[in-house]
mmCIF file with all atom_site columns, N, CA and C in Angstrom:
data_model
loop_
_atom_site.group_PDB
_atom_site.id
_atom_site.type_symbol
_atom_site.label_atom_id
_atom_site.label_alt_id
_atom_site.label_comp_id
_atom_site.label_asym_id
_atom_site.label_entity_id
_atom_site.label_seq_id
_atom_site.pdbx_PDB_ins_code
_atom_site.Cartn_x
_atom_site.Cartn_y
_atom_site.Cartn_z
_atom_site.occupancy
_atom_site.B_iso_or_equiv
_atom_site.pdbx_formal_charge
_atom_site.auth_seq_id
_atom_site.auth_comp_id
_atom_site.auth_asym_id
_atom_site.auth_atom_id
_atom_site.pdbx_PDB_model_num
ATOM 1   N N  . MET A 1 1  ? 35.469 8.492   45.792 1.00 0.00 ? 1  MET A N  1
ATOM 2   C CA . MET A 1 1  ? 35.457 9.927   45.632 1.00 0.00 ? 1  MET A CA 1
ATOM 3   C C  . MET A 1 1  ? 35.806 10.288  44.189 1.00 0.00 ? 1  MET A C  1
ATOM 4   N N  . ARG A 1 2  ? 35.137 11.225  43.683 1.00 0.00 ? 2  ARG A N  1
ATOM 5   C CA . ARG A 1 2  ? 35.321 11.664  42.316 1.00 0.00 ? 2  ARG A CA 1
ATOM 6   C C  . ARG A 1 2  ? 36.265 12.878  42.277 1.00 0.00 ? 2  ARG A C  1
ATOM 7   N N  . THR A 1 3  ? 37.221 12.843  41.355 1.00 0.00 ? 3  THR A N  1
ATOM 8   C CA . THR A 1 3  ? 38.114 13.977  41.138 1.00 0.00 ? 3  THR A CA 1
ATOM 9   C C  . THR A 1 3  ? 38.510 14.043  39.667 1.00 0.00 ? 3  THR A C  1
ATOM 10  N N  . THR A 1 4  ? 39.090 15.182  39.247 1.00 0.00 ? 4  THR A N  1
ATOM 11  C CA . THR A 1 4  ? 39.485 15.370  37.854 1.00 0.00 ? 4  THR A CA 1
ATOM 12  C C  . THR A 1 4  ? 40.973 15.397  37.770 1.00 0.00 ? 4  THR A C  1
ATOM 13  N N  . VAL A 1 5  ? 41.543 14.620  36.875 1.00 0.00 ? 5  VAL A N  1
ATOM 14  C CA . VAL A 1 5  ? 43.014 14.573  36.713 1.00 0.00 ? 5  VAL A CA 1
ATOM 15  C C  . VAL A 1 5  ? 43.286 14.573  35.247 1.00 0.00 ? 5  VAL A C  1
ATOM 16  N N  . ASP A 1 6  ? 44.338 15.331  34.807 1.00 0.00 ? 6  ASP A N  1
ATOM 17  C CA . ASP A 1 6  ? 44.779 15.356  33.478 1.00 0.00 ? 6  ASP A CA 1
ATOM 18  C C  . ASP A 1 6  ? 45.786 14.203  33.287 1.00 0.00 ? 6  ASP A C  1
ATOM 19  N N  . ILE A 1 7  ? 45.537 13.350  32.287 1.00 0.00 ? 7  ILE A N  1
ATOM 20  C CA . ILE A 1 7  ? 46.420 12.192  32.047 1.00 0.00 ? 7  ILE A CA 1
ATOM 21  C C  . ILE A 1 7  ? 46.883 12.260  30.562 1.00 0.00 ? 7  ILE A C  1
ATOM 22  N N  . ASP A 1 8  ? 48.137 12.049  30.380 1.00 0.00 ? 8  ASP A N  1
ATOM 23  C CA . ASP A 1 8  ? 48.709 11.983  29.063 1.00 0.00 ? 8  ASP A CA 1
ATOM 24  C C  . ASP A 1 8  ? 47.935 10.993  28.160 1.00 0.00 ? 8  ASP A C  1
ATOM 25  N N  . GLU A 1 9  ? 47.674 11.312  26.942 1.00 0.00 ? 9  GLU A N  1
ATOM 26  C CA . GLU A 1 9  ? 46.851 10.474  26.053 1.00 0.00 ? 9  GLU A CA 1
ATOM 27  C C  . GLU A 1 9  ? 47.428 9.040   25.860 1.00 0.00 ? 9  GLU A C  1
ATOM 28  N N  . HIS A 1 10 ? 48.717 8.962   25.844 1.00 0.00 ? 10 HIS A N  1
ATOM 29  C CA . HIS A 1 10 ? 49.353 7.653   25.662 1.00 0.00 ? 10 HIS A CA 1
ATOM 30  C C  . HIS A 1 10 ? 49.142 6.799   26.919 1.00 0.00 ? 10 HIS A C  1
ATOM 31  N N  . VAL A 1 11 ? 49.260 7.447   28.069 1.00 0.00 ? 11 VAL A N  1
ATOM 32  C CA . VAL A 1 11 ? 49.081 6.687   29.326 1.00 0.00 ? 11 VAL A CA 1
ATOM 33  C C  . VAL A 1 11 ? 47.612 6.270   29.432 1.00 0.00 ? 11 VAL A C  1
ATOM 34  N N  . LEU A 1 12 ? 46.728 7.176   29.036 1.00 0.00 ? 12 LEU A N  1
ATOM 35  C CA . LEU A 1 12 ? 45.290 6.876   29.125 1.00 0.00 ? 12 LEU A CA 1
ATOM 36  C C  . LEU A 1 12 ? 44.939 5.709   28.168 1.00 0.00 ? 12 LEU A C  1
ATOM 37  N N  . LEU A 1 13 ? 45.553 5.671   27.011 1.00 0.00 ? 13 LEU A N  1
ATOM 38  C CA . LEU A 1 13 ? 45.310 4.578   26.105 1.00 0.00 ? 13 LEU A CA 1
ATOM 39  C C  . LEU A 1 13 ? 45.785 3.242   26.712 1.00 0.00 ? 13 LEU A C  1
ATOM 40  N N  . GLU A 1 14 ? 46.920 3.287   27.388 1.00 0.00 ? 14 GLU A N  1
ATOM 41  C CA . GLU A 1 14 ? 47.436 2.096   28.084 1.00 0.00 ? 14 GLU A CA 1
ATOM 42  C C  . GLU A 1 14 ? 46.494 1.678   29.194 1.00 0.00 ? 14 GLU A C  1
ATOM 43  N N  . VAL A 1 15 ? 46.013 2.596   29.942 1.00 0.00 ? 15 VAL A N  1
ATOM 44  C CA . VAL A 1 15 ? 45.026 2.299   31.011 1.00 0.00 ? 15 VAL A CA 1
ATOM 45  C C  . VAL A 1 15 ? 43.789 1.664   30.415 1.00 0.00 ? 15 VAL A C  1
ATOM 46  N N  . LYS A 1 16 ? 43.300 2.161   29.369 1.00 0.00 ? 16 LYS A N  1
ATOM 47  C CA . LYS A 1 16 ? 42.115 1.601   28.742 1.00 0.00 ? 16 LYS A CA 1
ATOM 48  C C  . LYS A 1 16 ? 42.379 0.178   28.251 1.00 0.00 ? 16 LYS A C  1
ATOM 49  N N  . THR A 1 17 ? 43.556 -0.068  27.679 1.00 0.00 ? 17 THR A N  1
ATOM 50  C CA . THR A 1 17 ? 43.935 -1.395  27.209 1.00 0.00 ? 17 THR A CA 1
ATOM 51  C C  . THR A 1 17 ? 44.012 -2.390  28.392 1.00 0.00 ? 17 THR A C  1
ATOM 52  N N  . VAL A 1 18 ? 44.680 -1.977  29.426 1.00 0.00 ? 18 VAL A N  1
ATOM 53  C CA . VAL A 1 18 ? 44.816 -2.858  30.635 1.00 0.00 ? 18 VAL A CA 1
ATOM 54  C C  . VAL A 1 18 ? 43.453 -3.118  31.194 1.00 0.00 ? 18 VAL A C  1
ATOM 55  N N  . ALA A 1 19 ? 42.613 -2.096  31.315 1.00 0.00 ? 19 ALA A N  1
ATOM 56  C CA . ALA A 1 19 ? 41.276 -2.317  31.844 1.00 0.00 ? 19 ALA A CA 1
ATOM 57  C C  . ALA A 1 19 ? 40.500 -3.320  30.993 1.00 0.00 ? 19 ALA A C  1
ATOM 58  N N  . ALA A 1 20 ? 40.497 -3.107  29.702 1.00 0.00 ? 20 ALA A N  1
ATOM 59  C CA . ALA A 1 20 ? 39.761 -3.977  28.801 1.00 0.00 ? 20 ALA A CA 1
ATOM 60  C C  . ALA A 1 20 ? 40.220 -5.393  28.873 1.00 0.00 ? 20 ALA A C  1
ATOM 61  N N  . THR A 1 21 ? 41.556 -5.653  28.843 1.00 0.00 ? 21 THR A N  1
ATOM 62  C CA . THR A 1 21 ? 42.056 -6.984  28.833 1.00 0.00 ? 21 THR A CA 1
ATOM 63  C C  . THR A 1 21 ? 41.955 -7.704  30.148 1.00 0.00 ? 21 THR A C  1
ATOM 64  N N  . SER A 1 22 ? 41.891 -6.939  31.252 1.00 0.00 ? 22 SER A N  1
ATOM 65  C CA . SER A 1 22 ? 41.772 -7.544  32.568 1.00 0.00 ? 22 SER A CA 1
ATOM 66  C C  . SER A 1 22 ? 40.344 -7.592  33.157 1.00 0.00 ? 22 SER A C  1
ATOM 67  N N  . GLY A 1 23 ? 39.433 -6.967  32.367 1.00 0.00 ? 23 GLY A N  1
ATOM 68  C CA . GLY A 1 23 ? 38.005 -7.004  32.775 1.00 0.00 ? 23 GLY A CA 1
ATOM 69  C C  . GLY A 1 23 ? 37.731 -6.107  33.994 1.00 0.00 ? 23 GLY A C  1
ATOM 70  N N  . ARG A 1 24 ? 38.575 -5.094  34.179 1.00 0.00 ? 24 ARG A N  1
ATOM 71  C CA . ARG A 1 24 ? 38.386 -4.185  35.322 1.00 0.00 ? 24 ARG A CA 1
ATOM 72  C C  . ARG A 1 24 ? 38.011 -2.794  34.755 1.00 0.00 ? 24 ARG A C  1
ATOM 73  N N  . THR A 1 25 ? 37.626 -1.950  35.656 1.00 0.00 ? 25 THR A N  1
ATOM 74  C CA . THR A 1 25 ? 37.324 -0.526  35.195 1.00 0.00 ? 25 THR A CA 1
ATOM 75  C C  . THR A 1 25 ? 38.596 0.219   35.141 1.00 0.00 ? 25 THR A C  1
ATOM 76  N N  . MET A 1 26 ? 38.572 1.353   34.418 1.00 0.00 ? 26 MET A N  1
ATOM 77  C CA . MET A 1 26 ? 39.726 2.223   34.351 1.00 0.00 ? 26 MET A CA 1
ATOM 78  C C  . MET A 1 26 ? 40.069 2.744   35.729 1.00 0.00 ? 26 MET A C  1
ATOM 79  N N  . SER A 1 27 ? 39.055 3.058   36.493 1.00 0.00 ? 27 SER A N  1
ATOM 80  C CA . SER A 1 27 ? 39.272 3.620   37.877 1.00 0.00 ? 27 SER A CA 1
ATOM 81  C C  . SER A 1 27 ? 40.049 2.587   38.707 1.00 0.00 ? 27 SER A C  1
ATOM 82  N N  . ALA A 1 28 ? 39.688 1.290   38.588 1.00 0.00 ? 28 ALA A N  1
ATOM 83  C CA . ALA A 1 28 ? 40.384 0.251   39.353 1.00 0.00 ? 28 ALA A CA 1
ATOM 84  C C  . ALA A 1 28 ? 41.824 0.168   38.932 1.00 0.00 ? 28 ALA A C  1
ATOM 85  N N  . VAL A 1 29 ? 42.083 0.193   37.632 1.00 0.00 ? 29 VAL A N  1
ATOM 86  C CA . VAL A 1 29 ? 43.486 0.173   37.095 1.00 0.00 ? 29 VAL A CA 1
ATOM 87  C C  . VAL A 1 29 ? 44.271 1.324   37.614 1.00 0.00 ? 29 VAL A C  1
ATOM 88  N N  . ILE A 1 30 ? 43.720 2.523   37.528 1.00 0.00 ? 30 ILE A N  1
ATOM 89  C CA . ILE A 1 30 ? 44.427 3.746   37.972 1.00 0.00 ? 30 ILE A CA 1
ATOM 90  C C  . ILE A 1 30 ? 44.674 3.693   39.475 1.00 0.00 ? 30 ILE A C  1
ATOM 91  N N  . GLU A 1 31 ? 43.659 3.293   40.246 1.00 0.00 ? 31 GLU A N  1
ATOM 92  C CA . GLU A 1 31 ? 43.798 3.207   41.675 1.00 0.00 ? 31 GLU A CA 1
ATOM 93  C C  . GLU A 1 31 ? 44.909 2.230   42.075 1.00 0.00 ? 31 GLU A C  1
ATOM 94  N N  . ASP A 1 32 ? 44.918 1.058   41.411 1.00 0.00 ? 32 ASP A N  1
ATOM 95  C CA . ASP A 1 32 ? 45.983 0.063   41.723 1.00 0.00 ? 32 ASP A CA 1
ATOM 96  C C  . ASP A 1 32 ? 47.336 0.615   41.419 1.00 0.00 ? 32 ASP A C  1
ATOM 97  N N  . ALA A 1 33 ? 47.481 1.335   40.271 1.00 0.00 ? 33 ALA A N  1
ATOM 98  C CA . ALA A 1 33 ? 48.778 1.884   39.898 1.00 0.00 ? 33 ALA A CA 1
ATOM 99  C C  . ALA A 1 33 ? 49.254 2.934   40.912 1.00 0.00 ? 33 ALA A C  1
ATOM 100 N N  . ILE A 1 34 ? 48.325 3.748   41.349 1.00 0.00 ? 34 ILE A N  1
ATOM 101 C CA . ILE A 1 34 ? 48.692 4.788   42.346 1.00 0.00 ? 34 ILE A CA 1
ATOM 102 C C  . ILE A 1 34 ? 49.088 4.145   43.674 1.00 0.00 ? 34 ILE A C  1
ATOM 103 N N  . ARG A 1 35 ? 48.286 3.113   44.072 1.00 0.00 ? 35 ARG A N  1
ATOM 104 C CA . ARG A 1 35 ? 48.590 2.390   45.298 1.00 0.00 ? 35 ARG A CA 1
ATOM 105 C C  . ARG A 1 35 ? 49.999 1.772   45.243 1.00 0.00 ? 35 ARG A C  1
ATOM 106 N N  . GLN A 1 36 ? 50.318 1.158   44.111 1.00 0.00 ? 36 GLN A N  1
ATOM 107 C CA . GLN A 1 36 ? 51.675 0.551   43.954 1.00 0.00 ? 36 GLN A CA 1
ATOM 108 C C  . GLN A 1 36 ? 52.779 1.597   44.038 1.00 0.00 ? 36 GLN A C  1
ATOM 109 N N  . ALA A 1 37 ? 52.540 2.756   43.411 1.00 0.00 ? 37 ALA A N  1
ATOM 110 C CA . ALA A 1 37 ? 53.527 3.829   43.432 1.00 0.00 ? 37 ALA A CA 1
ATOM 111 C C  . ALA A 1 37 ? 53.728 4.306   44.891 1.00 0.00 ? 37 ALA A C  1
ATOM 112 N N  . LEU A 1 38 ? 52.678 4.432   45.661 1.00 0.00 ? 38 LEU A N  1
ATOM 113 C CA . LEU A 1 38 ? 52.787 4.873   47.066 1.00 0.00 ? 38 LEU A CA 1
ATOM 114 C C  . LEU A 1 38 ? 53.451 3.847   47.937 1.00 0.00 ? 38 LEU A C  1
ATOM 115 N N  . ILE A 1 39 ? 53.228 2.525   47.653 1.00 0.00 ? 39 ILE A N  1
ATOM 116 C CA . ILE A 1 39 ? 53.903 1.492   48.414 1.00 0.00 ? 39 ILE A CA 1
ATOM 117 C C  . ILE A 1 39 ? 55.392 1.568   48.144 1.00 0.00 ? 39 ILE A C  1
ATOM 118 N N  . LYS A 1 40 ? 55.828 1.715   46.933 1.00 0.00 ? 40 LYS A N  1
ATOM 119 C CA . LYS A 1 40 ? 57.213 1.818   46.574 1.00 0.00 ? 40 LYS A CA 1
ATOM 120 C C  . LYS A 1 40 ? 57.870 3.038   47.251 1.00 0.00 ? 40 LYS A C  1
ATOM 121 N N  . ARG A 1 41 ? 57.104 4.060   47.458 1.00 0.00 ? 41 ARG A N  1
ATOM 122 C CA . ARG A 1 41 ? 57.626 5.236   48.140 1.00 0.00 ? 41 ARG A CA 1
ATOM 123 C C  . ARG A 1 41 ? 57.929 5.040   49.608 1.00 0.00 ? 41 ARG A C  1
ATOM 124 N N  . HIS A 1 42 ? 57.177 4.135   50.255 1.00 0.00 ? 42 HIS A N  1
ATOM 125 C CA . HIS A 1 42 ? 57.305 3.881   51.644 1.00 0.00 ? 42 HIS A CA 1
ATOM 126 C C  . HIS A 1 42 ? 57.458 2.365   51.844 1.00 0.00 ? 42 HIS A C  1
ATOM 127 N N  . PRO A 1 43 ? 58.562 1.821   51.517 1.00 0.00 ? 43 PRO A N  1
ATOM 128 C CA . PRO A 1 43 ? 58.716 0.303   51.609 1.00 0.00 ? 43 PRO A CA 1
ATOM 129 C C  . PRO A 1 43 ? 58.622 -0.083  53.059 1.00 0.00 ? 43 PRO A C  1
ATOM 130 N N  . ALA A 1 44 ? 58.167 -1.294  53.230 1.00 0.00 ? 44 ALA A N  1
ATOM 131 C CA . ALA A 1 44 ? 58.111 -1.889  54.617 1.00 0.00 ? 44 ALA A CA 1
ATOM 132 C C  . ALA A 1 44 ? 59.488 -2.011  55.155 1.00 0.00 ? 44 ALA A C  1
ATOM 133 N N  . PRO A 1 45 ? 59.627 -1.782  56.430 1.00 0.00 ? 45 PRO A N  1
ATOM 134 C CA . PRO A 1 45 ? 60.968 -1.879  57.058 1.00 0.00 ? 45 PRO A CA 1
ATOM 135 C C  . PRO A 1 45 ? 61.462 -3.316  56.964 1.00 0.00 ? 45 PRO A C  1
ATOM 136 N N  . ARG A 1 46 ? 62.719 -3.529  56.721 1.00 0.00 ? 46 ARG A N  1
ATOM 137 C CA . ARG A 1 46 ? 63.313 -4.863  56.616 1.00 0.00 ? 46 ARG A CA 1
ATOM 138 C C  . ARG A 1 46 ? 63.355 -5.527  57.944 1.00 0.00 ? 46 ARG A C  1
ATOM 139 N N  . ARG A 1 47 ? 62.871 -6.728  58.045 1.00 0.00 ? 47 ARG A N  1
ATOM 140 C CA . ARG A 1 47 ? 62.913 -7.475  59.312 1.00 0.00 ? 47 ARG A CA 1
ATOM 141 C C  . ARG A 1 47 ? 64.205 -8.288  59.335 1.00 0.00 ? 47 ARG A C  1
ATOM 142 N N  . PRO A 1 48 ? 64.788 -8.501  60.544 1.00 0.00 ? 48 PRO A N  1
ATOM 143 C CA . PRO A 1 48 ? 66.008 -9.265  60.592 1.00 0.00 ? 48 PRO A CA 1
ATOM 144 C C  . PRO A 1 48 ? 65.699 -10.722 60.216 1.00 0.00 ? 48 PRO A C  1
ATOM 145 N N  . LEU A 1 49 ? 66.668 -11.348 59.577 1.00 0.00 ? 49 LEU A N  1
ATOM 146 C CA . LEU A 1 49 ? 66.549 -12.762 59.217 1.00 0.00 ? 49 LEU A CA 1
ATOM 147 C C  . LEU A 1 49 ? 66.512 -13.648 60.437 1.00 0.00 ? 49 LEU A C  1
ATOM 148 N N  . VAL A 1 50 ? 65.705 -14.686 60.361 1.00 0.00 ? 50 VAL A N  1
ATOM 149 C CA . VAL A 1 50 ? 65.622 -15.623 61.511 1.00 0.00 ? 50 VAL A CA 1
ATOM 150 C C  . VAL A 1 50 ? 66.358 -16.866 61.110 1.00 0.00 ? 50 VAL A C  1
ATOM 151 N N  . THR A 1 51 ? 67.206 -17.329 62.035 1.00 0.00 ? 51 THR A N  1
ATOM 152 C CA . THR A 1 51 ? 67.945 -18.558 61.793 1.00 0.00 ? 51 THR A CA 1
ATOM 153 C C  . THR A 1 51 ? 67.163 -19.690 62.450 1.00 0.00 ? 51 THR A C  1
ATOM 154 N N  . LEU A 1 52 ? 66.770 -20.692 61.635 1.00 0.00 ? 52 LEU A N  1
ATOM 155 C CA . LEU A 1 52 ? 66.079 -21.803 62.153 1.00 0.00 ? 52 LEU A CA 1
ATOM 156 C C  . LEU A 1 52 ? 67.049 -22.955 62.538 1.00 0.00 ? 52 LEU A C  1
ATOM 157 N N  . MET A 1 53 ? 66.854 -23.490 63.714 1.00 0.00 ? 53 MET A N  1
ATOM 158 C CA . MET A 1 53 ? 67.693 -24.595 64.127 1.00 0.00 ? 53 MET A CA 1
ATOM 159 C C  . MET A 1 53 ? 67.156 -25.872 63.531 1.00 0.00 ? 53 MET A C  1
ATOM 160 N N  . THR A 1 54 ? 68.082 -26.677 62.965 1.00 0.00 ? 54 THR A N  1
ATOM 161 C CA . THR A 1 54 ? 67.739 -27.939 62.405 1.00 0.00 ? 54 THR A CA 1
ATOM 162 C C  . THR A 1 54 ? 68.694 -29.007 62.892 1.00 0.00 ? 54 THR A C  1
ATOM 163 N N  . HIS A 1 55 ? 68.401 -30.232 62.743 1.00 0.00 ? 55 HIS A N  1
ATOM 164 C CA . HIS A 1 55 ? 69.247 -31.337 63.089 1.00 0.00 ? 55 HIS A CA 1
ATOM 165 C C  . HIS A 1 55 ? 69.040 -32.470 62.106 1.00 0.00 ? 55 HIS A C  1
ATOM 166 N N  . ASP A 1 56 ? 70.051 -33.288 62.023 1.00 0.00 ? 56 ASP A N  1
ATOM 167 C CA . ASP A 1 56 ? 69.960 -34.459 61.173 1.00 0.00 ? 56 ASP A CA 1
ATOM 168 C C  . ASP A 1 56 ? 69.431 -35.608 61.957 1.00 0.00 ? 56 ASP A C  1
ATOM 169 N N  . GLY A 1 57 ? 68.129 -35.790 61.844 1.00 0.00 ? 57 GLY A N  1
ATOM 170 C CA . GLY A 1 57 ? 67.474 -36.837 62.650 1.00 0.00 ? 57 GLY A CA 1
ATOM 171 C C  . GLY A 1 57 ? 67.407 -38.140 61.945 1.00 0.00 ? 57 GLY A C  1
ATOM 172 N N  . GLY A 1 58 ? 67.935 -38.244 60.750 1.00 0.00 ? 58 GLY A N  1
ATOM 173 C CA . GLY A 1 58 ? 67.955 -39.514 60.057 1.00 0.00 ? 58 GLY A CA 1
ATOM 174 C C  . GLY A 1 58 ? 66.620 -39.873 59.383 1.00 0.00 ? 58 GLY A C  1
ATOM 175 N N  . GLY A 1 59 ? 65.790 -38.881 59.218 1.00 0.00 ? 59 GLY A N  1
ATOM 176 C CA . GLY A 1 59 ? 64.521 -39.135 58.488 1.00 0.00 ? 59 GLY A CA 1
ATOM 177 C C  . GLY A 1 59 ? 63.334 -39.236 59.414 1.00 0.00 ? 59 GLY A C  1
ATOM 178 N N  . LEU A 1 60 ? 62.217 -39.776 58.935 1.00 0.00 ? 60 LEU A N  1
ATOM 179 C CA . LEU A 1 60 ? 61.000 -39.919 59.711 1.00 0.00 ? 60 LEU A CA 1
ATOM 180 C C  . LEU A 1 60 ? 61.121 -41.037 60.761 1.00 0.00 ? 60 LEU A C  1
ATOM 181 N N  . GLN A 1 61 ? 60.433 -40.849 61.820 1.00 0.00 ? 61 GLN A N  1
ATOM 182 C CA . GLN A 1 61 ? 60.416 -41.894 62.821 1.00 0.00 ? 61 GLN A CA 1
ATOM 183 C C  . GLN A 1 61 ? 59.475 -43.006 62.324 1.00 0.00 ? 61 GLN A C  1
ATOM 184 N N  . PRO A 1 62 ? 59.661 -44.235 62.775 1.00 0.00 ? 62 PRO A N  1
ATOM 185 C CA . PRO A 1 62 ? 58.805 -45.350 62.359 1.00 0.00 ? 62 PRO A CA 1
ATOM 186 C C  . PRO A 1 62 ? 57.342 -45.027 62.683 1.00 0.00 ? 62 PRO A C  1
ATOM 187 N N  . GLY A 1 63 ? 56.436 -45.307 61.779 1.00 0.00 ? 63 GLY A N  1
ATOM 188 C CA . GLY A 1 63 ? 55.043 -45.108 62.004 1.00 0.00 ? 63 GLY A CA 1
ATOM 189 C C  . GLY A 1 63 ? 54.523 -43.707 61.623 1.00 0.00 ? 63 GLY A C  1
ATOM 190 N N  . VAL A 1 64 ? 55.406 -42.874 61.214 1.00 0.00 ? 64 VAL A N  1
ATOM 191 C CA . VAL A 1 64 ? 54.987 -41.475 60.785 1.00 0.00 ? 64 VAL A CA 1
ATOM 192 C C  . VAL A 1 64 ? 54.688 -41.445 59.322 1.00 0.00 ? 64 VAL A C  1
ATOM 193 N N  . ASP A 1 65 ? 53.426 -41.033 59.044 1.00 0.00 ? 65 ASP A N  1
ATOM 194 C CA . ASP A 1 65 ? 52.998 -40.898 57.667 1.00 0.00 ? 65 ASP A CA 1
ATOM 195 C C  . ASP A 1 65 ? 52.536 -39.445 57.492 1.00 0.00 ? 65 ASP A C  1
ATOM 196 N N  . LEU A 1 66 ? 53.310 -38.639 56.787 1.00 0.00 ? 66 LEU A N  1
ATOM 197 C CA . LEU A 1 66 ? 53.008 -37.192 56.641 1.00 0.00 ? 66 LEU A CA 1
ATOM 198 C C  . LEU A 1 66 ? 51.749 -36.959 55.846 1.00 0.00 ? 66 LEU A C  1
ATOM 199 N N  . ASP A 1 67 ? 51.270 -37.947 55.132 1.00 0.00 ? 67 ASP A N  1
ATOM 200 C CA . ASP A 1 67 ? 49.989 -37.842 54.389 1.00 0.00 ? 67 ASP A CA 1
ATOM 201 C C  . ASP A 1 67 ? 48.825 -38.066 55.287 1.00 0.00 ? 67 ASP A C  1
ATOM 202 N N  . ASP A 1 68 ? 49.014 -38.579 56.430 1.00 0.00 ? 68 ASP A N  1
ATOM 203 C CA . ASP A 1 68 ? 47.889 -38.955 57.413 1.00 0.00 ? 68 ASP A CA 1
ATOM 204 C C  . ASP A 1 68 ? 47.960 -37.956 58.555 1.00 0.00 ? 68 ASP A C  1
ATOM 205 N N  . THR A 1 69 ? 47.227 -36.822 58.381 1.00 0.00 ? 69 THR A N  1
ATOM 206 C CA . THR A 1 69 ? 47.327 -35.706 59.352 1.00 0.00 ? 69 THR A CA 1
ATOM 207 C C  . THR A 1 69 ? 46.798 -36.142 60.714 1.00 0.00 ? 69 THR A C  1
ATOM 208 N N  . SER A 1 70 ? 45.722 -36.839 60.783 1.00 0.00 ? 70 SER A N  1
ATOM 209 C CA . SER A 1 70 ? 45.131 -37.218 62.095 1.00 0.00 ? 70 SER A CA 1
ATOM 210 C C  . SER A 1 70 ? 46.058 -38.159 62.869 1.00 0.00 ? 70 SER A C  1
ATOM 211 N N  . ALA A 1 71 ? 46.716 -39.130 62.155 1.00 0.00 ? 71 ALA A N  1
ATOM 212 C CA . ALA A 1 71 ? 47.618 -40.020 62.822 1.00 0.00 ? 71 ALA A CA 1
ATOM 213 C C  . ALA A 1 71 ? 48.916 -39.230 63.245 1.00 0.00 ? 71 ALA A C  1
ATOM 214 N N  . LEU A 1 72 ? 49.299 -38.293 62.512 1.00 0.00 ? 72 LEU A N  1
ATOM 215 C CA . LEU A 1 72 ? 50.485 -37.503 62.873 1.00 0.00 ? 72 LEU A CA 1
ATOM 216 C C  . LEU A 1 72 ? 50.172 -36.682 64.131 1.00 0.00 ? 72 LEU A C  1
ATOM 217 N N  . LEU A 1 73 ? 48.976 -36.106 64.181 1.00 0.00 ? 73 LEU A N  1
ATOM 218 C CA . LEU A 1 73 ? 48.575 -35.339 65.395 1.00 0.00 ? 73 LEU A CA 1
ATOM 219 C C  . LEU A 1 73 ? 48.486 -36.287 66.603 1.00 0.00 ? 73 LEU A C  1
ATOM 220 N N  . ASP A 1 74 ? 47.967 -37.512 66.402 1.00 0.00 ? 74 ASP A N  1
ATOM 221 C CA . ASP A 1 74 ? 47.907 -38.519 67.510 1.00 0.00 ? 74 ASP A CA 1
ATOM 222 C C  . ASP A 1 74 ? 49.312 -38.799 68.047 1.00 0.00 ? 74 ASP A C  1
ATOM 223 N N  . LEU A 1 75 ? 50.273 -38.996 67.101 1.00 0.00 ? 75 LEU A N  1
ATOM 224 C CA . LEU A 1 75 ? 51.637 -39.266 67.508 1.00 0.00 ? 75 LEU A CA 1
ATOM 225 C C  . LEU A 1 75 ? 52.248 -38.130 68.307 1.00 0.00 ? 75 LEU A C  1
ATOM 226 N N  . MET A 1 76 ? 51.971 -36.875 67.819 1.00 0.00 ? 76 MET A N  1
ATOM 227 C CA . MET A 1 76 ? 52.512 -35.710 68.538 1.00 0.00 ? 76 MET A CA 1
ATOM 228 C C  . MET A 1 76 ? 51.897 -35.549 69.893 1.00 0.00 ? 76 MET A C  1
ATOM 229 N N  . ASP A 1 77 ? 50.553 -35.772 69.965 1.00 0.00 ? 77 ASP A N  1
ATOM 230 C CA . ASP A 1 77 ? 49.895 -35.672 71.321 1.00 0.00 ? 77 ASP A CA 1
ATOM 231 C C  . ASP A 1 77 ? 50.423 -36.747 72.272 1.00 0.00 ? 77 ASP A C  1
ATOM 232 N N  . ALA A 1 78 ? 50.657 -37.931 71.775 1.00 0.00 ? 78 ALA A N  1
ATOM 233 C CA . ALA A 1 78 ? 51.198 -38.992 72.619 1.00 0.00 ? 78 ALA A CA 1
ATOM 234 C C  . ALA A 1 78 ? 52.625 -38.653 73.085 1.00 0.00 ? 78 ALA A C  1
ATOM 235 N N  . HIS A 1 79 ? 53.367 -37.980 72.274 1.00 0.00 ? 79 HIS A N  1
ATOM 236 C CA . HIS A 1 79 ? 54.708 -37.556 72.627 1.00 0.00 ? 79 HIS A CA 1
ATOM 237 C C  . HIS A 1 79 ? 54.737 -36.485 73.716 1.00 0.00 ? 79 HIS A C  1
ATOM 238 N N  . ASP A 1 80 ? 53.663 -35.570 73.704 1.00 0.00 ? 80 ASP A N  1
ATOM 239 C CA . ASP A 1 80 ? 53.587 -34.510 74.730 1.00 0.00 ? 80 ASP A CA 1
ATOM 240 C C  . ASP A 1 80 ? 53.177 -35.006 76.054 1.00 0.00 ? 80 ASP A C  1
ATOM 241 N N  . ARG A 1 81 ? 52.604 -36.165 76.216 1.00 0.00 ? 81 ARG A N  1
ATOM 242 C CA . ARG A 1 81 ? 52.078 -36.659 77.471 1.00 0.00 ? 81 ARG A CA 1
ATOM 243 C C  . ARG A 1 81 ? 53.171 -37.197 78.346 1.00 0.00 ? 81 ARG A C  1
#
């Protein structure tokens, strides 16, 4: 959508510089800046922290190779049966 906005000349110069150095249009730079300002105005609600349960299992089980995904999946499938 096209609209007309008065922008301070120093701000416009900065927008032109950012657009030129980032390879984007001035419209894209201005739109991103407005979007960021609106996001800061309505921050996402804070979610409660989740506590993850862990245990000291003494390391990997024999035969487990974390670099071998298919073997790891086979071990987990065998454990579920």
